[in-house]
mmCIF file of C-alpha atoms in Angstrom:
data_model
loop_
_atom_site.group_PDB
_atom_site.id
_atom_site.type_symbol
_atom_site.label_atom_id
_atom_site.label_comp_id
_atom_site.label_asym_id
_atom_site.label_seq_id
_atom_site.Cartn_x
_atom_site.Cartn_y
_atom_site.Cartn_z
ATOM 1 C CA UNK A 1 80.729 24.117 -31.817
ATOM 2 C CA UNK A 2 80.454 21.748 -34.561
ATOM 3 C CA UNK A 3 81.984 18.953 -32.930
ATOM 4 C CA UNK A 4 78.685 16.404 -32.734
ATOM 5 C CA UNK A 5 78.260 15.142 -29.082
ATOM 6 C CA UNK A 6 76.362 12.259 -27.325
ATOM 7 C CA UNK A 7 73.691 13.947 -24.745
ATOM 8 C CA UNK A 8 73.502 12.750 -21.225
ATOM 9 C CA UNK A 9 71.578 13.693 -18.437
ATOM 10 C CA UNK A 10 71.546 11.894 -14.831
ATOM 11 C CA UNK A 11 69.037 9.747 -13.098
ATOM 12 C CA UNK A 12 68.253 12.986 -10.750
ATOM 13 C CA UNK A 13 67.836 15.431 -13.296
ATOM 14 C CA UNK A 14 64.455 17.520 -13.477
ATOM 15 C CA UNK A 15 61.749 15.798 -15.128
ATOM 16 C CA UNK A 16 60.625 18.723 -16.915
ATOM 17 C CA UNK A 17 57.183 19.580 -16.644
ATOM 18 C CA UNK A 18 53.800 21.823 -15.240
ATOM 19 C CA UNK A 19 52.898 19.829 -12.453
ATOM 20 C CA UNK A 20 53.780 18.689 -9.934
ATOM 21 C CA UNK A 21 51.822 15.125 -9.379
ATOM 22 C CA UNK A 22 54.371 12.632 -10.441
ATOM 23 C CA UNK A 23 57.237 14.458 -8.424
ATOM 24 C CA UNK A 24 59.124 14.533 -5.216
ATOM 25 C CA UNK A 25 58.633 16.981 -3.149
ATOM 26 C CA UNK A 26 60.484 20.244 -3.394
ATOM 27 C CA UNK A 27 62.542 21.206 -0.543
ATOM 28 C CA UNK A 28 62.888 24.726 1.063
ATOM 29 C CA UNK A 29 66.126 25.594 -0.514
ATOM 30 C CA UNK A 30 67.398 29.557 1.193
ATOM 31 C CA UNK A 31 68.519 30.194 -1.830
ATOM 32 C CA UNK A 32 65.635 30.737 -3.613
ATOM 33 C CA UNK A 33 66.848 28.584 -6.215
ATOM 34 C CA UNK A 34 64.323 24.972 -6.328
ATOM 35 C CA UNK A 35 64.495 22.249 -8.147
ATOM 36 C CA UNK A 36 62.270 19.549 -8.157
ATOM 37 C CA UNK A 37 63.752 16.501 -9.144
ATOM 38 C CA UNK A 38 62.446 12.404 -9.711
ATOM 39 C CA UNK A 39 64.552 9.736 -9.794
ATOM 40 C CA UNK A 40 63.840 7.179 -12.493
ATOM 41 C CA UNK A 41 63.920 3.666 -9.824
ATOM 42 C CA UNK A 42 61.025 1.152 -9.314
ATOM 43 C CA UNK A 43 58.745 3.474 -7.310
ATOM 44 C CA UNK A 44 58.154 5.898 -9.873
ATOM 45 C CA UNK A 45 54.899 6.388 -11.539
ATOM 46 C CA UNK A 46 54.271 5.316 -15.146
ATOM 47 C CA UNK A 47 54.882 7.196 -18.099
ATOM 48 C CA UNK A 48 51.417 7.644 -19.026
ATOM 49 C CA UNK A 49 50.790 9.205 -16.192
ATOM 50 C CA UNK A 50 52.407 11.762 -16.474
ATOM 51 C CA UNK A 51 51.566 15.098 -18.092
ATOM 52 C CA UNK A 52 52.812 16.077 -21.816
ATOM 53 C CA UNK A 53 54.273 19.422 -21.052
ATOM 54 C CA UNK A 54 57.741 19.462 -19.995
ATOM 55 C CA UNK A 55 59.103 22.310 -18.318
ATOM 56 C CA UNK A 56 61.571 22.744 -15.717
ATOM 57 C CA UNK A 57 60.184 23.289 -11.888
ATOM 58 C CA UNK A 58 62.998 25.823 -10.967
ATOM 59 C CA UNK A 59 63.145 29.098 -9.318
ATOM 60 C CA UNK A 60 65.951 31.160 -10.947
ATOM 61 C CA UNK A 61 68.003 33.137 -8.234
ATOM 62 C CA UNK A 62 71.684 34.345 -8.818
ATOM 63 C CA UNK A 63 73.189 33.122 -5.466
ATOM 64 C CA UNK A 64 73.047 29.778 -6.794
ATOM 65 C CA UNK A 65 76.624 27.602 -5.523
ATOM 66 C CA UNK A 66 78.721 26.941 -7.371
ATOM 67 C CA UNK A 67 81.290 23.907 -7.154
ATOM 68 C CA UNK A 68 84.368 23.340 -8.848
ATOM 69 C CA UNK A 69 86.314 20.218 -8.810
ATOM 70 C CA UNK A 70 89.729 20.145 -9.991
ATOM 71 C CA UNK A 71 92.205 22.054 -10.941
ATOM 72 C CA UNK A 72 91.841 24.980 -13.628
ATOM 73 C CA UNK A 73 93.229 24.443 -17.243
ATOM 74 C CA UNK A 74 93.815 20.953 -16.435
ATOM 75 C CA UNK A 75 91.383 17.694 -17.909
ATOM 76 C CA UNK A 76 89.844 16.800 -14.584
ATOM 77 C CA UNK A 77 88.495 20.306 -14.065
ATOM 78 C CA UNK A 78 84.831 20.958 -13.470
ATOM 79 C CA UNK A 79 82.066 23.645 -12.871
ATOM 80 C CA UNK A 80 79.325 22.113 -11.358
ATOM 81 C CA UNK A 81 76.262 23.893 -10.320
ATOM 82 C CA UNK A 82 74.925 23.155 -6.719
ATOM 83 C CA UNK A 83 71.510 23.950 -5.017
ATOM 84 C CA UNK A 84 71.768 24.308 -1.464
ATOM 85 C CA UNK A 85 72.164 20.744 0.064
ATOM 86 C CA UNK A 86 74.863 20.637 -2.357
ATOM 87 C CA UNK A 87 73.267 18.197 -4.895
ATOM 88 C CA UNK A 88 74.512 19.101 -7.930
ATOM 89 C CA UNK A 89 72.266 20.396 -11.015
ATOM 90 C CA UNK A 90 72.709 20.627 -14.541
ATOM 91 C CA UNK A 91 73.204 23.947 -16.085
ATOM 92 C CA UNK A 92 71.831 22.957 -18.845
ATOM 93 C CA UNK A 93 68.624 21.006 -18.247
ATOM 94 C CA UNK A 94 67.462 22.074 -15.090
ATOM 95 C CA UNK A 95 68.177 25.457 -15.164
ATOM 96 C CA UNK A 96 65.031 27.688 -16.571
ATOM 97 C CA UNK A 97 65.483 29.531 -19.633
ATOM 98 C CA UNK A 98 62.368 32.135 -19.001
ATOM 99 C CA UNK A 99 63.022 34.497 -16.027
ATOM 100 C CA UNK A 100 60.092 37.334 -16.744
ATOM 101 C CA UNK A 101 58.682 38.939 -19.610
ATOM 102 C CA UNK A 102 61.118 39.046 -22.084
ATOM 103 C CA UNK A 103 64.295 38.000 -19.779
ATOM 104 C CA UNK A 104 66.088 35.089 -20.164
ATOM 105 C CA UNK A 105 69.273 33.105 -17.931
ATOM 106 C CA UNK A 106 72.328 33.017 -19.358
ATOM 107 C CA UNK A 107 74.828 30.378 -17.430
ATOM 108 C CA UNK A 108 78.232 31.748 -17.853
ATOM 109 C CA UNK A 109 81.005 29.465 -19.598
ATOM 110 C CA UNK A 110 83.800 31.488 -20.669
ATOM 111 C CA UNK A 111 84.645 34.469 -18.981
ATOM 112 C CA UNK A 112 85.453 37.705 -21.015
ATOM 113 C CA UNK A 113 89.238 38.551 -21.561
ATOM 114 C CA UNK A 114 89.972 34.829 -21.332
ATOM 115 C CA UNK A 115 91.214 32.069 -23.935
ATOM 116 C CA UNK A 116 90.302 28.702 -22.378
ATOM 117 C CA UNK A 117 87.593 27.592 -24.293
ATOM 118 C CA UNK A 118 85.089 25.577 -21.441
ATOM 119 C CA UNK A 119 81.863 24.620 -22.299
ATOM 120 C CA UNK A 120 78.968 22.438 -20.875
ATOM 121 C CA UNK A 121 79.861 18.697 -21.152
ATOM 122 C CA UNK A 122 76.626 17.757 -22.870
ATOM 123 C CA UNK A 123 77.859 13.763 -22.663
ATOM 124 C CA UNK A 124 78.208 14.004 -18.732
ATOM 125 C CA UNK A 125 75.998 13.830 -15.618
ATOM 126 C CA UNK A 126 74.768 16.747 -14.705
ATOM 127 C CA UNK A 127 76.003 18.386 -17.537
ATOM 128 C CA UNK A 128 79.300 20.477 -15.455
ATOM 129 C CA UNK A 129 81.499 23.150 -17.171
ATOM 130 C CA UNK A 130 84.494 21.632 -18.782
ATOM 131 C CA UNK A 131 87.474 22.900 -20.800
ATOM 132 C CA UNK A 132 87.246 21.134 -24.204
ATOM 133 C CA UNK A 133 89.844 18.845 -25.875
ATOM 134 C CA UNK A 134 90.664 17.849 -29.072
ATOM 135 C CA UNK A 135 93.227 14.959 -29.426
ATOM 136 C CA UNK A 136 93.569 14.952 -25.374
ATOM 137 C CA UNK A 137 94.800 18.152 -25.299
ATOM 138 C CA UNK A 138 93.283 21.516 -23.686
ATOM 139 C CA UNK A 139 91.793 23.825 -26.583
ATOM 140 C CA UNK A 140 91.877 27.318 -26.200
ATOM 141 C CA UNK A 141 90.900 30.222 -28.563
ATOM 142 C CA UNK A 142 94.320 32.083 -30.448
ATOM 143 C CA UNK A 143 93.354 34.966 -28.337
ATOM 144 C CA UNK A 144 91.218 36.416 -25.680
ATOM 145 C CA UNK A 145 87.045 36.421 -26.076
ATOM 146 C CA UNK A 146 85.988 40.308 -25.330
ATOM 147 C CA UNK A 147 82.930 39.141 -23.863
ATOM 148 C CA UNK A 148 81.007 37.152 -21.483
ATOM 149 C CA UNK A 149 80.325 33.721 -23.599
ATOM 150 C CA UNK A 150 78.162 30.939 -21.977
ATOM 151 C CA UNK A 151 75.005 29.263 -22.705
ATOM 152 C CA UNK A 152 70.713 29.429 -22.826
ATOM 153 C CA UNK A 153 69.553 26.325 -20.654
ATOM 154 C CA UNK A 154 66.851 24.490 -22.421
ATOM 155 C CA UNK A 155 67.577 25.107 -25.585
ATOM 156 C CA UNK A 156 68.700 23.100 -28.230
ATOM 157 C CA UNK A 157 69.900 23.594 -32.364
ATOM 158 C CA UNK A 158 68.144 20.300 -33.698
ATOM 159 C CA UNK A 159 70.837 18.715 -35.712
ATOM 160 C CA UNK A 160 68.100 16.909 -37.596
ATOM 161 C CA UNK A 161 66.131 20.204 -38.702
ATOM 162 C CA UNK A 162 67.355 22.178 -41.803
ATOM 163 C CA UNK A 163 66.856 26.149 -41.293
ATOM 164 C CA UNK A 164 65.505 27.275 -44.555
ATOM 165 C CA UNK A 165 66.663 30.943 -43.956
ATOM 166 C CA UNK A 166 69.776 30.280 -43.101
ATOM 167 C CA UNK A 167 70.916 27.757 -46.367
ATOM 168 C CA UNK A 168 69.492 25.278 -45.221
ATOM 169 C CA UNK A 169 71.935 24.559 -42.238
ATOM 170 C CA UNK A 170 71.314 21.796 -39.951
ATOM 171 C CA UNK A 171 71.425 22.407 -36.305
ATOM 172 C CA UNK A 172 75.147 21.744 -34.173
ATOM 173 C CA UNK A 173 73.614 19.916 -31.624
ATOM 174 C CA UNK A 174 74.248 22.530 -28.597
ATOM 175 C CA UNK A 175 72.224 24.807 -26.333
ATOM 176 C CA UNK A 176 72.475 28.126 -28.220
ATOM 177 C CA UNK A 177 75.192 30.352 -27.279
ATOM 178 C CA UNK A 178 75.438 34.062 -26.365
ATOM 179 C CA UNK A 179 77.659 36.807 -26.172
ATOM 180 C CA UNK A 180 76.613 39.128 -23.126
ATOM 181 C CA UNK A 181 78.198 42.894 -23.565
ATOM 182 C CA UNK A 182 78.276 43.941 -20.377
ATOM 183 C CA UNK A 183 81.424 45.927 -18.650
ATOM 184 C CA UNK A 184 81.768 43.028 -16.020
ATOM 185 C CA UNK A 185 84.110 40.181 -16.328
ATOM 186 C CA UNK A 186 81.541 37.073 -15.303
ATOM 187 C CA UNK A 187 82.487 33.737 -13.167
ATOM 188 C CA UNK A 188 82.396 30.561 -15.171
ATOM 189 C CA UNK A 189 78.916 29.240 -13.741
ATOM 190 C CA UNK A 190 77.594 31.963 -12.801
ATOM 191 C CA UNK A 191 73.779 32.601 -14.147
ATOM 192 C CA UNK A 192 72.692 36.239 -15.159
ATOM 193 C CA UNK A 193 69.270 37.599 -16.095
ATOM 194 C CA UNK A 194 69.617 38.985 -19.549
ATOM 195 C CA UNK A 195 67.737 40.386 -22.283
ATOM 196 C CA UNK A 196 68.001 39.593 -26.142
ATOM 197 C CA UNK A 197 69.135 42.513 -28.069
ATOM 198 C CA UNK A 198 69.954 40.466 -31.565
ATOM 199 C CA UNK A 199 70.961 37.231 -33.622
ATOM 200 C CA UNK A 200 74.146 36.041 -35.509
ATOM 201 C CA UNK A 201 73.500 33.103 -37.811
ATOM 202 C CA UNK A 202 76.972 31.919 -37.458
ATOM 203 C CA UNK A 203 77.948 28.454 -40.233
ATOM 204 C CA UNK A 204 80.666 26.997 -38.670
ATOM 205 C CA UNK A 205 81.927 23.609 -40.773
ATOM 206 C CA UNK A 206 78.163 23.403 -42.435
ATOM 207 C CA UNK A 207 76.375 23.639 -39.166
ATOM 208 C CA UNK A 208 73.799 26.543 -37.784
ATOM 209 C CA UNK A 209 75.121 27.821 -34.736
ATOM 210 C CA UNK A 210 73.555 30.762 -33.377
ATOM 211 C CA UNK A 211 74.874 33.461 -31.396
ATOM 212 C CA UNK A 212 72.292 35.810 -29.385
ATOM 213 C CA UNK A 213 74.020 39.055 -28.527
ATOM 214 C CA UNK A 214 72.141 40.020 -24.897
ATOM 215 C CA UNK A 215 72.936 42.050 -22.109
ATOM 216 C CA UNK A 216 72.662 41.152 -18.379
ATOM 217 C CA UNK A 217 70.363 43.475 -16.703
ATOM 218 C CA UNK A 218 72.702 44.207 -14.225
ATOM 219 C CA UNK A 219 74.287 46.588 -16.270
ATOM 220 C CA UNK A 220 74.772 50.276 -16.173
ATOM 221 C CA UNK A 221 73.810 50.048 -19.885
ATOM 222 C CA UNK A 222 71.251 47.825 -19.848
ATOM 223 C CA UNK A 223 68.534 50.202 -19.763
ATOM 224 C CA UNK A 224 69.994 52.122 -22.584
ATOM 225 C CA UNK A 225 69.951 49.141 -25.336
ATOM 226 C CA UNK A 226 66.685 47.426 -26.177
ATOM 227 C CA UNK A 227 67.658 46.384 -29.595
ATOM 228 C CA UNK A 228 70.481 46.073 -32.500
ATOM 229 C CA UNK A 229 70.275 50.217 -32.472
ATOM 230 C CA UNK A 230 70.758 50.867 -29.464
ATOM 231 C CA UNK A 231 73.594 48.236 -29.150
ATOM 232 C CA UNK A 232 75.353 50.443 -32.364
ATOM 233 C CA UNK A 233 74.474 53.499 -30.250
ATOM 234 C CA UNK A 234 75.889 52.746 -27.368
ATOM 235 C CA UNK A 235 78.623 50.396 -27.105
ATOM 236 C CA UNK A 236 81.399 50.449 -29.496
ATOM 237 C CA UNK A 237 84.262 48.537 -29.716
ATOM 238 C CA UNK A 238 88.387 49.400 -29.808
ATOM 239 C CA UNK A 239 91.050 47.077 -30.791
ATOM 240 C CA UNK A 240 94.407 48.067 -31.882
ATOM 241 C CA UNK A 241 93.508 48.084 -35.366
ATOM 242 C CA UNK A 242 89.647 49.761 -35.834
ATOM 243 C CA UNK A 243 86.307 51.250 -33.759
ATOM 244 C CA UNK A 244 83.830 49.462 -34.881
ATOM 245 C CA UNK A 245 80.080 48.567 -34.040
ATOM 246 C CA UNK A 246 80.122 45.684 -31.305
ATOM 247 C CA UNK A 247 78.370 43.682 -33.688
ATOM 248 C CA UNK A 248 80.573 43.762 -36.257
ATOM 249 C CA UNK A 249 83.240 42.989 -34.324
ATOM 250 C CA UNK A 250 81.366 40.134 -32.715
ATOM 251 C CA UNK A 251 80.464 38.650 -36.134
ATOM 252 C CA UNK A 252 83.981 39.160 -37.075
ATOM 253 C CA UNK A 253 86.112 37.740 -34.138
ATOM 254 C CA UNK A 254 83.941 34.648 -34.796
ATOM 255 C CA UNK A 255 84.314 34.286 -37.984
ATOM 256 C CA UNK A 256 88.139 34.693 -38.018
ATOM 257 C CA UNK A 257 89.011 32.536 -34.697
ATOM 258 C CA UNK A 258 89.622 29.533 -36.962
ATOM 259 C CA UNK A 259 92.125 31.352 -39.128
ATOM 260 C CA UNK A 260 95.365 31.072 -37.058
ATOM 261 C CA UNK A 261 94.757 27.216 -36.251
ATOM 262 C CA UNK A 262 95.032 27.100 -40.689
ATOM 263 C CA UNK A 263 91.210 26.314 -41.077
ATOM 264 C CA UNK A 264 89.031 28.633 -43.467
ATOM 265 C CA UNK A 265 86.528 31.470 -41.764
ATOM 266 C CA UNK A 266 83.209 30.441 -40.532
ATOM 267 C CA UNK A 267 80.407 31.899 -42.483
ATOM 268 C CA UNK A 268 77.123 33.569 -41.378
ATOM 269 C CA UNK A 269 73.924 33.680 -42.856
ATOM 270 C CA UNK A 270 70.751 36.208 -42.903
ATOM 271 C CA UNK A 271 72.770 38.176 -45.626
ATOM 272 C CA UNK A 272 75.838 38.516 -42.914
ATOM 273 C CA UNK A 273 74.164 40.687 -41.262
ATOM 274 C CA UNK A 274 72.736 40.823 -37.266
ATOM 275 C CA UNK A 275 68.943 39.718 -36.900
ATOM 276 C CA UNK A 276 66.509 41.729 -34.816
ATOM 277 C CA UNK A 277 65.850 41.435 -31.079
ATOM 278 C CA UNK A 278 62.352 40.030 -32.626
ATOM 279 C CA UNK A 279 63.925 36.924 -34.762
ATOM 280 C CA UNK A 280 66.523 36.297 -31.599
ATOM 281 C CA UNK A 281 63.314 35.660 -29.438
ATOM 282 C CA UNK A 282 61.940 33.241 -32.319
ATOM 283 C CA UNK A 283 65.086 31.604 -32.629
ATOM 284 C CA UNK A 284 65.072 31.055 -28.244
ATOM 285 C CA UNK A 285 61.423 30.004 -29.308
ATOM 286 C CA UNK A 286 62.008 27.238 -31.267
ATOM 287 C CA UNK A 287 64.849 26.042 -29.760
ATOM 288 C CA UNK A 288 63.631 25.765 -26.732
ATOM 289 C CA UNK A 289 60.618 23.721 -28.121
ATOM 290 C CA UNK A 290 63.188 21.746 -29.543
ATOM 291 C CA UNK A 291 64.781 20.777 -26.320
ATOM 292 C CA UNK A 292 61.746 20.515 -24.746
ATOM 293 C CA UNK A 293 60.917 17.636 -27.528
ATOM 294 C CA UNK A 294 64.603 15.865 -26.983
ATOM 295 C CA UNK A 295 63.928 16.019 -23.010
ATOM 296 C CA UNK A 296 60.454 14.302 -23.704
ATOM 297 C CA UNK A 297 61.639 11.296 -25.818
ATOM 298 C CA UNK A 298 64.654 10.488 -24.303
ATOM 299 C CA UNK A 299 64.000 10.464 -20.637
ATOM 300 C CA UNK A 300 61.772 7.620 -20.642
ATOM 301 C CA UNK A 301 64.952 5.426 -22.680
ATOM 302 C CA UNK A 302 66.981 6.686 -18.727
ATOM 303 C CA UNK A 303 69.021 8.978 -20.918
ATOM 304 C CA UNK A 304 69.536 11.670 -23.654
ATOM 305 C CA UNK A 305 71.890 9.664 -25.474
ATOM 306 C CA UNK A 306 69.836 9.935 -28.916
ATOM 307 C CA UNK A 307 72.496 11.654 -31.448
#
């Protein structure tokens, strides 16, 4: 995604952080999914009261709602995410990204075995689902995705930080994206629990784009595959031409889903090779600290509209 974006969050987004002092007061939700929220208006408290760490006050829970507006594969189509009072929530910011040791939520985008190419609309309240355009026209993908594609919430590739390890690529200003193996087609908004299993270090048009290869622990197969071994072990994948390892064939549908459109392959770094389930967790490390640092100095200008 190395289309640069401006970054927008609403007035009654999560301000994200350990306590609880400067905020309203969380409601009951059935759901299980809560979200405490402020809203930035004359009663709030000043900034210097409130704490430095900033980190979401949400529950994670799967049976979160949600809401679409619009019609599919049209422009005014949108996935919103809903708690239970139907106020909606962003996918992206208020969302948590940790959800146990070592498990992480993944908030679906694009459905495997589908073309449309939707992604969070980073430069829209509330951050909903969208299918992207390019000259006001629906983009798709020359041919289906074979797997669950979506998003990490609160994380963010810095576009301002070069990667030394990876040629010195600066960040695409996104979330970071996965690829979830699982046998089950997903919903477009839905949230899974999954666990890191390894790292692409996809280039695409000079920018560092990451791709974290997990599996939702839903899966038959998810106890099976704890790393980039057991992925080879255990899944392979069939296309009318070769078996292959999954992640080859990951690596190389992305690299070659350019081609068709007349545009040259995207690269990868790290020697074109996967990264361990260790360097995927550093990379949701650090780009979750680098969210966390884009949340902190933008709220307090009433938006994230910084790049």
């Amino acid at each position: 995604m190395a289309t640069a974006r401006v970054l927008a969050v609403s007035n009654s987004s999560c301000l994200l952080t350990k306590t609880t002092s400067f905020l309203a007061k969380q409601r009951p939700y059935r759901n299980n999914l809560r979200f405490t929220t402020t809203r930035r208006d004359a009663a709030a408290p000043s900034l210097s009261s409130r704490r430095r760490s900033l980190t979401c006050r949400a529950i994670y829970n799967p049976e979160v709602q949600i809401k679409e507006e619009g019609l599919p594969e049209t422009l005014d189509y949108r996935v919103f995410l809903v708690d239970r009072s139907g106020q909606k929530v962003s996918p992206w910011h208020d969302v948590p990204l940790r959800s146990g040791d070592g498990v992480f939520n993944f908030v679906v985008e694009i459905p495997k075995e589908s073309s449309a190419k939707m992604e969070v609309a980073t430069d829209e309240p509330n951050t909903p689902i969208k299918q992207d355009t390019k000259k006001g026209k629906l983009r798709y993908y020359p041919y289906n995705i074979n797997w669950n594609y979506g998003l990490l919430p609160q994380t963010w590739e810095d576009p301002s930080l070069a990667n030394s390890e990876v040629d010195g690529a600066f960040g695409d200003n996104d979330p970071v994206d996965v690829v979830e193996i699982g046998e089950k087609r997903r919903n477009i908004g839905q949230v899974l629990k999954v666990k890191p299993l390894a790292a692409l270090a996809m280039i695409d048009e000079g920018e560092l784009d990451w791709k974290i290869v997990a599996i939702s622990l839903d899966d038959p197969k998810a106890s099976l595959v704890n790393d980039i071994d057991g992925v080879e072990k255990h899944f392979r994948y069939m296309c009318i031409y070769y078996l292959d390892g999954t992640l080859t064939a990951i690596r190389d549908w992305f690299r070659d889903y350019k081609i068709p459109d007349g545009k040259p392959a995207n690269k990868f770094g790290l020697g074109n090779k996967p990264a361990n389930k260790d360097y995927a967790l550093k990379v949701i490390t650090e780009t979750n600290e680098s969210w966390a640092k884009l949340v902190k100095r933008s709220i307090p200008a009433g938006d994230l509209s910084l790049v």
